[in-house]
Tab-separated table of C-alpha atoms and ligand atoms in Angstrom:
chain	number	residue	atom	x	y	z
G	19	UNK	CA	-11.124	-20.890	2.726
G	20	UNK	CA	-12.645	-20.802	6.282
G	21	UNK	CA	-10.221	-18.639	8.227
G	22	UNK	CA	-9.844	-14.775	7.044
G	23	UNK	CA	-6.111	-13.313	8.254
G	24	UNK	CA	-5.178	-10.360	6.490
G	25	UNK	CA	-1.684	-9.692	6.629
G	26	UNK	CA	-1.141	-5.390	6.168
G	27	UNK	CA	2.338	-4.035	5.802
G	28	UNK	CA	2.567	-0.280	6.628
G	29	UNK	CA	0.182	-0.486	9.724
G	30	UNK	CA	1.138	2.260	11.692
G	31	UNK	CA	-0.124	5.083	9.799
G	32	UNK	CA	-2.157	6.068	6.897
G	33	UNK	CA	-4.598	3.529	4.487
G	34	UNK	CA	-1.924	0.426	6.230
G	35	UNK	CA	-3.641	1.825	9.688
G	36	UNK	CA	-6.886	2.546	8.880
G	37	UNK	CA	-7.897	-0.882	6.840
G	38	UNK	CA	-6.315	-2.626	9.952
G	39	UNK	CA	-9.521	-1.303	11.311
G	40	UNK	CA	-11.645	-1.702	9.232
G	41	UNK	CA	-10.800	-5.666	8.720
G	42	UNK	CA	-10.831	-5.949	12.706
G	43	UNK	CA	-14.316	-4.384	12.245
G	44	UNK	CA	-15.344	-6.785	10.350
G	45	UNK	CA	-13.986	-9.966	12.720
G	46	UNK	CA	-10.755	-10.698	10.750
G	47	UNK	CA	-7.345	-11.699	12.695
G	48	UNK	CA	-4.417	-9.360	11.284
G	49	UNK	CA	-1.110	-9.590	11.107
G	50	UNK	CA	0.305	-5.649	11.471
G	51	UNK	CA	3.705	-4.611	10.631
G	52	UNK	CA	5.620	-1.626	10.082
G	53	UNK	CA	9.007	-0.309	11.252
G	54	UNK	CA	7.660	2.285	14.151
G	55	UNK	CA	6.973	-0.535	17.512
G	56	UNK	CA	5.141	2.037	19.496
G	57	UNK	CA	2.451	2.833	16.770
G	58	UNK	CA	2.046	-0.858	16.026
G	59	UNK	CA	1.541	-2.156	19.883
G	60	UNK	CA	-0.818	1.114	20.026
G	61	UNK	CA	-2.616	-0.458	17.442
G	62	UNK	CA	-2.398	-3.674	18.131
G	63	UNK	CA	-3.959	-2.910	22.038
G	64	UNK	CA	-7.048	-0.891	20.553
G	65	UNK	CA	-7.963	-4.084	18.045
G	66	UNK	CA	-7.202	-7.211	20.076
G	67	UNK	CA	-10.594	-5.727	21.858
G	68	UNK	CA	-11.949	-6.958	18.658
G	69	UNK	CA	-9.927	-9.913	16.859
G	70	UNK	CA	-6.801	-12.269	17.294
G	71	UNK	CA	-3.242	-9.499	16.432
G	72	UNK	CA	0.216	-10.270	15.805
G	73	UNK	CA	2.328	-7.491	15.087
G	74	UNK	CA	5.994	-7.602	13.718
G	75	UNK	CA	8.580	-5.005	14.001
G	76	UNK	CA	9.423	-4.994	10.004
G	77	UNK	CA	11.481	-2.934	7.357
G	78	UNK	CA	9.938	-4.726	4.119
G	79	UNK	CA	13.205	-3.529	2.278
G	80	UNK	CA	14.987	-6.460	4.319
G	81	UNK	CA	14.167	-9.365	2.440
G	82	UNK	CA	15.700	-12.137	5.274
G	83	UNK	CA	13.805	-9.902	7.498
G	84	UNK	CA	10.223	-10.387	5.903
G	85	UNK	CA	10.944	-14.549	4.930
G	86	UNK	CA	12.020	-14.636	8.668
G	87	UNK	CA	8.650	-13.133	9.809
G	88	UNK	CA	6.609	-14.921	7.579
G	89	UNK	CA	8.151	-18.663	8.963
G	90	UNK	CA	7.665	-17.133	12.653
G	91	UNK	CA	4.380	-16.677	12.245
G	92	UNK	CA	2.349	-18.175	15.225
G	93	UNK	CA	-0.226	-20.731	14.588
G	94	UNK	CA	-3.696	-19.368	14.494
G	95	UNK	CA	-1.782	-16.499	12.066
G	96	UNK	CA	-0.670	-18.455	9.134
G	97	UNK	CA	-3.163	-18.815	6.882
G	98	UNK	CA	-3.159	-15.630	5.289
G	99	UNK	CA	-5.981	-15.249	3.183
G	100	UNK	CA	-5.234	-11.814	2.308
G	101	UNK	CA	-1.849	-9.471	1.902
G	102	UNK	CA	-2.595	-5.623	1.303
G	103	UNK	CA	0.903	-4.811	0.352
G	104	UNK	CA	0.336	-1.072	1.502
G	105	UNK	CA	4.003	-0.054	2.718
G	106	UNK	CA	5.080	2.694	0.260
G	107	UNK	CA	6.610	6.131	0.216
G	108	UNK	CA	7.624	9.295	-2.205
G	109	UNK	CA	10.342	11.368	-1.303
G	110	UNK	CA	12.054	14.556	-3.358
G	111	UNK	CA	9.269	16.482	-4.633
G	112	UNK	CA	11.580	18.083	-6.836
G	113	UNK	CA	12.184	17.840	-10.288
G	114	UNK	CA	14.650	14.920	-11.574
G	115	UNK	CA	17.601	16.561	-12.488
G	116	UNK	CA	17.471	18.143	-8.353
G	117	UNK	CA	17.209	15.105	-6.489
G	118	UNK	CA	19.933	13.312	-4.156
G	119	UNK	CA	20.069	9.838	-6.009
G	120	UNK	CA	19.292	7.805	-2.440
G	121	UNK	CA	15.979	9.063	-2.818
G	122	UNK	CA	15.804	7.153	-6.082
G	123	UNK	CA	17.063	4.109	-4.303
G	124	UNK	CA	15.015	4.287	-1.380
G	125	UNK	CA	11.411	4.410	-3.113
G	126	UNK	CA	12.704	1.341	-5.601
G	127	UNK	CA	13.606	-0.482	-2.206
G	128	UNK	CA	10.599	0.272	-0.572
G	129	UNK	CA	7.970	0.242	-3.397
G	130	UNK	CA	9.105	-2.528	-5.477
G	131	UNK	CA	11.614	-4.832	-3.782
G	132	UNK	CA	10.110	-4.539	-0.626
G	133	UNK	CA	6.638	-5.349	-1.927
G	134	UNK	CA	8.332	-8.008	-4.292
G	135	UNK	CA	10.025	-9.129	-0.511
G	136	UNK	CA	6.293	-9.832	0.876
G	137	UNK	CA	4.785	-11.245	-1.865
G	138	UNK	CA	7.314	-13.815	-3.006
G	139	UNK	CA	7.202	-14.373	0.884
G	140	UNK	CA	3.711	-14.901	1.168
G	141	UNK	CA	2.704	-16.771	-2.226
G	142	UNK	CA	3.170	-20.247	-1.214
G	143	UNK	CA	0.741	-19.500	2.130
G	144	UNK	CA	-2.261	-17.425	-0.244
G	145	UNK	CA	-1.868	-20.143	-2.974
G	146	UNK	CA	-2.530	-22.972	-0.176
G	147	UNK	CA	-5.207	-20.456	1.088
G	148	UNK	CA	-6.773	-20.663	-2.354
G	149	UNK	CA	-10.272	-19.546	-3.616
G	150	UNK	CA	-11.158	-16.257	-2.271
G	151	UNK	CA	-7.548	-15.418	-1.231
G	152	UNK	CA	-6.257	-11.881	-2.387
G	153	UNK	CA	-3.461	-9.816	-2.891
G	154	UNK	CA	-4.220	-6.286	-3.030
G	155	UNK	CA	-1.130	-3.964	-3.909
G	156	UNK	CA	-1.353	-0.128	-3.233
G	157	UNK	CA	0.032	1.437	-6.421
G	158	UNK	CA	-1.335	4.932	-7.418
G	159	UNK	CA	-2.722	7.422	-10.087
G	160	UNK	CA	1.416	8.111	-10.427
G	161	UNK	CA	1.598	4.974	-11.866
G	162	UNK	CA	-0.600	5.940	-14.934
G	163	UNK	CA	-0.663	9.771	-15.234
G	164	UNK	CA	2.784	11.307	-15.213
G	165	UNK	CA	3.224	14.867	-13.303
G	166	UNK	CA	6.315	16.942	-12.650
G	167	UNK	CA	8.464	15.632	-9.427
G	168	UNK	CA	6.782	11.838	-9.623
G	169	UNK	CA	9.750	10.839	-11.368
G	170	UNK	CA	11.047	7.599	-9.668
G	171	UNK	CA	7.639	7.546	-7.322
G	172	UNK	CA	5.393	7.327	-10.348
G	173	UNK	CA	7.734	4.845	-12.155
G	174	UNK	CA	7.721	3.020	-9.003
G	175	UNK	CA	3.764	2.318	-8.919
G	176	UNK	CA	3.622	1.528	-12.699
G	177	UNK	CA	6.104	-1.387	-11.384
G	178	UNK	CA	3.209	-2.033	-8.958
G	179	UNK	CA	0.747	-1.947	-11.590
G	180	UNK	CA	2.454	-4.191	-14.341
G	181	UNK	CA	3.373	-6.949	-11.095
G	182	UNK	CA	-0.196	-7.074	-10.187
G	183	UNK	CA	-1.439	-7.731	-13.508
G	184	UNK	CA	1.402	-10.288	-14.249
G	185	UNK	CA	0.730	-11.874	-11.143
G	186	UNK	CA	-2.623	-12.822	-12.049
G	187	UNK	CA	-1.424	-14.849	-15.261
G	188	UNK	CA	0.913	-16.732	-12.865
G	189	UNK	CA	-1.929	-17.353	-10.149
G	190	UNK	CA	-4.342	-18.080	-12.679
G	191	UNK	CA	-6.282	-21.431	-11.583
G	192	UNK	CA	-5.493	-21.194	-7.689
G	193	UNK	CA	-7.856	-19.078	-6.930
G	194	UNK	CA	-6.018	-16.234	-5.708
G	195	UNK	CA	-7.053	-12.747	-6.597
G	196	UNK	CA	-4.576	-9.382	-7.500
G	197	UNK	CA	-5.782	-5.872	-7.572
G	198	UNK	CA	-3.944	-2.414	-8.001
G	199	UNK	CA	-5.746	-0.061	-6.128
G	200	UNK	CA	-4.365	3.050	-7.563
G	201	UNK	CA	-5.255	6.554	-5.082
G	202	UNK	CA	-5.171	9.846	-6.005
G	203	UNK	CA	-4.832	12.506	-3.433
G	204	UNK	CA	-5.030	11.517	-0.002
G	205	UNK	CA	-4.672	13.069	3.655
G	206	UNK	CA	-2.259	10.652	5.635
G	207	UNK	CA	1.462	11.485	6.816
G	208	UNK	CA	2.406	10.619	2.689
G	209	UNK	CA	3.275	14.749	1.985
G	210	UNK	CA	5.007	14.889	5.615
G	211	UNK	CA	7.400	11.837	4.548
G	212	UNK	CA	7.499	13.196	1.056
G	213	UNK	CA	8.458	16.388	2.125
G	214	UNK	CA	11.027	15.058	4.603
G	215	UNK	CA	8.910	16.362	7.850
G	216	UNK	CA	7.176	19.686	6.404
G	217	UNK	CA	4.127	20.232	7.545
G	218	UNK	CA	3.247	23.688	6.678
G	219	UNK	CA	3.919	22.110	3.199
G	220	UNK	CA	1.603	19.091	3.877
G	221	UNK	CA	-1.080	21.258	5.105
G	222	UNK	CA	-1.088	23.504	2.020
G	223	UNK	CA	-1.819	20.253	-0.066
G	224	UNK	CA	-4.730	19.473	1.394
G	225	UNK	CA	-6.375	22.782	2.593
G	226	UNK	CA	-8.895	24.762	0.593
G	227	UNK	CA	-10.023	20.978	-1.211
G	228	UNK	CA	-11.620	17.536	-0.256
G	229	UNK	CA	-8.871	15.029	-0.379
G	230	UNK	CA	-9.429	11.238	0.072
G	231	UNK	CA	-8.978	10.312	3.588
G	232	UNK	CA	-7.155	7.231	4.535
G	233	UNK	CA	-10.346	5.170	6.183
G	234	UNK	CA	-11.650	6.271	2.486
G	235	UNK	CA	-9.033	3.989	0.523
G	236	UNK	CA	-9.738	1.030	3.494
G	237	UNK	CA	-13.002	1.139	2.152
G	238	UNK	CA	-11.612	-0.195	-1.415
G	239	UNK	CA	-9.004	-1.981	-0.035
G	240	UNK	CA	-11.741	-4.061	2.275
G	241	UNK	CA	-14.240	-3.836	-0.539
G	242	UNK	CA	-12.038	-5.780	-3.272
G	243	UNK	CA	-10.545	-8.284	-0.144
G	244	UNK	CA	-14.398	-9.281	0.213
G	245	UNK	CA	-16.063	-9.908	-2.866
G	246	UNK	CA	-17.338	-13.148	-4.292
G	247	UNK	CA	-14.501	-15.281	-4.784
G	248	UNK	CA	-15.026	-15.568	-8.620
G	249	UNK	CA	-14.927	-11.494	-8.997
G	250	UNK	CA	-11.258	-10.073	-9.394
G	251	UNK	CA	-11.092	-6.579	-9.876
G	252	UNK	CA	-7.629	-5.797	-11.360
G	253	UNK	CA	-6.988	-2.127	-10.784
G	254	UNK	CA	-8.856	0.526	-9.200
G	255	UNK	CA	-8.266	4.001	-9.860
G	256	UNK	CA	-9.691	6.290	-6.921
G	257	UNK	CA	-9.323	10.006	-7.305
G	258	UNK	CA	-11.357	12.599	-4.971
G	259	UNK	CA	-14.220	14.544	-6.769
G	260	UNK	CA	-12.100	17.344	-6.628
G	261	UNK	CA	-8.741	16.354	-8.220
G	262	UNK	CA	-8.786	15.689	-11.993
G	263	UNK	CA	-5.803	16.220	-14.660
G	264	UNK	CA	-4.094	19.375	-15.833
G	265	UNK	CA	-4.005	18.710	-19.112
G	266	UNK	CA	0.058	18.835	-21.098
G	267	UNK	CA	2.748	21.619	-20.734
G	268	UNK	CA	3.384	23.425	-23.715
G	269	UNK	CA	6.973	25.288	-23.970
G	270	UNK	CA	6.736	28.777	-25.361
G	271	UNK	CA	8.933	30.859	-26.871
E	6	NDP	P1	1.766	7.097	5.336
E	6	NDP	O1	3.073	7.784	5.300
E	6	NDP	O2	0.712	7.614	6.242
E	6	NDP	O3	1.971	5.531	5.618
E	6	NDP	C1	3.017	4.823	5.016
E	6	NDP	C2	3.217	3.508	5.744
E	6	NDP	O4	4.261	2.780	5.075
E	6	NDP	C3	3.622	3.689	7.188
E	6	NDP	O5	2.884	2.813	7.997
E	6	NDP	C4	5.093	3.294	7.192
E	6	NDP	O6	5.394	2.641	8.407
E	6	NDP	C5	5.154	2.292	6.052
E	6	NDP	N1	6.504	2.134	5.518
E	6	NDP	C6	7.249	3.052	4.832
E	6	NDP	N2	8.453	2.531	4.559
E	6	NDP	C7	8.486	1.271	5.082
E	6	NDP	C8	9.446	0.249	5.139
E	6	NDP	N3	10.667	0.386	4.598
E	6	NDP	N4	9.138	-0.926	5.756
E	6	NDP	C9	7.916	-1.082	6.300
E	6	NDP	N5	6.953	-0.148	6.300
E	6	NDP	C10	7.246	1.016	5.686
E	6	NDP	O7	1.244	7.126	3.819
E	6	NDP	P2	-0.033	6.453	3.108
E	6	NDP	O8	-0.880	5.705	4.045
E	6	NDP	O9	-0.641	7.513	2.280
E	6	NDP	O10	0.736	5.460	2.128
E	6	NDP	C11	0.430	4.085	2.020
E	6	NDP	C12	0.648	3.652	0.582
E	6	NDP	O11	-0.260	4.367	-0.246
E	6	NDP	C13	2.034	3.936	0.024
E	6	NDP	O12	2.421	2.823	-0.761
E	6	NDP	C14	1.828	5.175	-0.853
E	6	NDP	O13	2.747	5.252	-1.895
E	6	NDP	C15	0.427	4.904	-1.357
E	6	NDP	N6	-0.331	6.050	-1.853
E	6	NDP	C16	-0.583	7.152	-1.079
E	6	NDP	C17	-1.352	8.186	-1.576
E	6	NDP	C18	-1.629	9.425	-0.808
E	6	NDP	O14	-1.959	10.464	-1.436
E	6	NDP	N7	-1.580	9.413	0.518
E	6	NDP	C19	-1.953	8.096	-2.906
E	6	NDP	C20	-1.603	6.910	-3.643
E	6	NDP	C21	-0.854	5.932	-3.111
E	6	NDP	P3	6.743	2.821	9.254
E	6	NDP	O15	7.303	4.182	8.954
E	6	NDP	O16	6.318	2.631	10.681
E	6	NDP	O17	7.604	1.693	8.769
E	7	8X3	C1	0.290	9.664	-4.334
E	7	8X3	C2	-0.807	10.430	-4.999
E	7	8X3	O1	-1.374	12.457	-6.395
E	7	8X3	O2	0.705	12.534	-5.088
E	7	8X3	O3	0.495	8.456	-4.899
E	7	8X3	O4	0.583	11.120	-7.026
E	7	8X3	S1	-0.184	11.684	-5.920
């Protein structure tokens, strides 16, 4: 594996944004996509000071949409030697039996079938990549530890989880490496998009504590992208110092 590409979906914002940095710090070409063009070309100005950038206007839920990008790809692009399957959301914060059922559907679009979209997309070009090639998939601490109002989110990054883990039996012998990185609490626009656009919300999250920032999670994401070839690490499970578990509910009469 000579060339290093890392292909990052979910670029314009949050742990997508930041790792696009911190790979372009570290000389790699990217390939940046997201659905907002503005953030992307804003991006995509500030690091081609650095490395070779091809961005591409994509909704990963649009499966014709992500095999079209991937065959458009422009030579000098293709070998992807890394995919940080990073676009994600959570939406309804509110208990199960409360929320509007297109919520459901849009987090399994997004979290699973769009990630499923890239990576079945992408497989043939990591597996010709070969030794040292990685997939890392952003699941989350929702996708082990179960809290009120995760509901479909947390379900959705067990899915995440179980895939990466699966994957690796499949990919075993071509030299391609799969890790969950699983986040706890971190500052990005996440709570804004969960919260459908509150920010006094958002900002009550995160005040008063020491959440993860985003360039904190690029860290990991580069970290496990970088190692050896022969070390896979399958899930990592980041929480900040200050968020731990609250223990179970017990009903009362
Ligand atoms: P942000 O909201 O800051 O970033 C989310 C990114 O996902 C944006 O770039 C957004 O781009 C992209 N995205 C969302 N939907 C789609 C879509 N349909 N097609 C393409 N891109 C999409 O949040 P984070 O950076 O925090 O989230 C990144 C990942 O990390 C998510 O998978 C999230 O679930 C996960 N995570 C976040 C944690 C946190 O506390 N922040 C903790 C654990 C996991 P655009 O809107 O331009 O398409
Ligand atoms: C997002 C982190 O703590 O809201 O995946 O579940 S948390």
């Amino acid at each position: 594996m000579n060339s290093k590409i890392a292909f990052i979906t979910g670029a314009t914002s949050g742990f997508g944004r930041a790792s696009a940095r911190r790979f372009a710090q570290a000389g790699w070409a990217l390939v940046l996509s997201g659905r907002r063009e503005k953030r992307l070309q804003a991006l995509a100005q500030e690091l081609r000071a650095l490395v070779p950038v091809h961005t591409a206007i994509l909704d990963v839920r649009d499966a014709e949409a992500v095999k079209a990008v991937v065959e458009a790809l422009p030579q000098g692009f293709r070998a992807i030697t890394c995919l940080v399957n990073n676009a994600g959301l959570a939406l309804a914060p509110e208990p199960a039996q409360e929320v509007d059922l297109n919520d459901w559907h849009t987090m399994i679009d997004t979290n699973i079938k769009g990630l499923v979209n890239v990576t079945h997309a992408l497989l043939p070009t990591l597996i010709e990549s070969g030794e040292g090639a990685s997939i890392v998939n952003i699941g989350s601490i929702a996708g082990q530890w179960p809290y009120r109002g995760s509901h479909v989110y947390g379900a959705s990054k067990a899915f995440v989880k179980q895939f990466s883990y699966n994957l690796r039996c499949d990919l075993a012998g071509t030299g391609v490496r799969v890790t969950d990185i699983a986040p706890g609490m971190a500052e990005t626009e996440f709570t804004l998009v969960r919260t459908k656009g509150d920010q006094g919300a958002s900002d009550a999250l995160y005040q008063g504590t020491v959440p993860l920032s985003a360039e904190d999670i690029a860290e990991q994401i580069f970290y496990v992208a970088t190692l050896p070839a022969h070390i896979n690490i399958n899930r990592l499970e980041v929480m900040p110092t200050r968020q731990s578990w609250a223990g179970f509910a017990i009903e009362r009469d």
